[in-house]
Tab-separated table of C-alpha atoms in Angstrom:
chain	number	residue	atom	x	y	z
A	1	UNK	CA	-37.812	-49.934	-32.711
A	2	UNK	CA	-35.416	-49.173	-35.530
A	3	UNK	CA	-32.377	-46.955	-35.518
A	4	UNK	CA	-30.325	-45.587	-38.373
A	5	UNK	CA	-26.685	-44.557	-38.217
A	6	UNK	CA	-24.962	-42.855	-41.103
A	7	UNK	CA	-21.340	-44.007	-40.967
A	8	UNK	CA	-18.461	-43.619	-43.440
A	9	UNK	CA	-17.604	-46.863	-45.227
A	10	UNK	CA	-14.185	-47.004	-43.582
A	11	UNK	CA	-15.764	-47.046	-40.085
A	12	UNK	CA	-18.707	-49.407	-40.626
A	13	UNK	CA	-17.175	-52.578	-39.205
A	14	UNK	CA	-15.832	-50.792	-36.117
A	15	UNK	CA	-19.198	-49.112	-35.571
A	16	UNK	CA	-21.020	-52.421	-35.971
A	17	UNK	CA	-18.771	-54.053	-33.378
A	18	UNK	CA	-19.484	-51.220	-30.939
A	19	UNK	CA	-23.232	-51.534	-31.500
A	20	UNK	CA	-23.139	-55.306	-31.001
A	21	UNK	CA	-21.205	-54.847	-27.760
A	22	UNK	CA	-23.609	-52.132	-26.585
A	23	UNK	CA	-26.913	-53.885	-27.354
A	24	UNK	CA	-25.745	-57.505	-26.908
A	25	UNK	CA	-28.395	-59.015	-29.203
A	26	UNK	CA	-29.017	-62.750	-28.944
A	27	UNK	CA	-29.262	-62.960	-32.739
A	28	UNK	CA	-28.832	-60.514	-35.572
A	29	UNK	CA	-29.071	-60.431	-39.331
A	30	UNK	CA	-26.615	-58.104	-41.013
A	31	UNK	CA	-27.042	-57.417	-44.707
A	32	UNK	CA	-24.136	-56.615	-47.025
A	33	UNK	CA	-24.015	-55.412	-50.614
A	34	UNK	CA	-21.616	-58.055	-51.927
A	35	UNK	CA	-20.475	-61.604	-51.220
A	36	UNK	CA	-16.973	-60.265	-50.629
A	37	UNK	CA	-18.305	-57.897	-47.977
A	38	UNK	CA	-20.041	-60.821	-46.252
A	39	UNK	CA	-16.784	-62.780	-46.093
A	40	UNK	CA	-14.810	-59.755	-44.872
A	41	UNK	CA	-17.378	-58.960	-42.195
A	42	UNK	CA	-17.494	-62.545	-40.932
A	43	UNK	CA	-13.693	-62.609	-40.701
A	44	UNK	CA	-13.558	-59.267	-38.866
A	45	UNK	CA	-16.284	-60.179	-36.376
A	46	UNK	CA	-14.883	-63.661	-35.734
A	47	UNK	CA	-11.414	-62.181	-35.127
A	48	UNK	CA	-12.925	-60.140	-32.288
A	49	UNK	CA	-14.675	-63.124	-30.746
A	50	UNK	CA	-18.171	-62.691	-32.169
A	51	UNK	CA	-19.941	-65.907	-33.109
A	52	UNK	CA	-21.032	-65.433	-36.708
A	53	UNK	CA	-21.763	-67.272	-39.932
A	54	UNK	CA	-21.906	-65.808	-43.418
A	55	UNK	CA	-24.607	-66.554	-45.950
A	56	UNK	CA	-24.485	-65.778	-49.668
A	57	UNK	CA	-25.222	-67.208	-53.085
A	58	UNK	CA	-21.809	-68.775	-53.678
A	59	UNK	CA	-22.459	-71.253	-50.876
A	60	UNK	CA	-23.990	-74.655	-51.583
A	61	UNK	CA	-27.726	-74.836	-50.941
A	62	UNK	CA	-27.167	-77.430	-48.232
A	63	UNK	CA	-24.809	-75.064	-46.404
A	64	UNK	CA	-27.218	-72.128	-46.723
A	65	UNK	CA	-30.048	-74.274	-45.361
A	66	UNK	CA	-27.874	-75.393	-42.449
A	67	UNK	CA	-26.966	-71.790	-41.609
A	68	UNK	CA	-30.627	-70.784	-41.529
A	69	UNK	CA	-31.570	-73.801	-39.396
A	70	UNK	CA	-28.856	-72.914	-36.883
A	71	UNK	CA	-30.106	-69.328	-36.784
A	72	UNK	CA	-33.687	-70.450	-36.143
A	73	UNK	CA	-32.697	-72.825	-33.361
């Protein structure tokens, strides 16, 4: 099942937090348009107590591999 929500840019992080609280997924992948957006999202989610790790091309390959291994396990 897939759902789509059209949300103004200024409300996306708040809406995402609400959806994560509502559905309580064990794991999720959240895609962003830029590396900066990844870092901002990770900071915002972590500040509200969500366990999260960012992943983008500016990270060392070893770090990216470790993030994916943690996600799989």
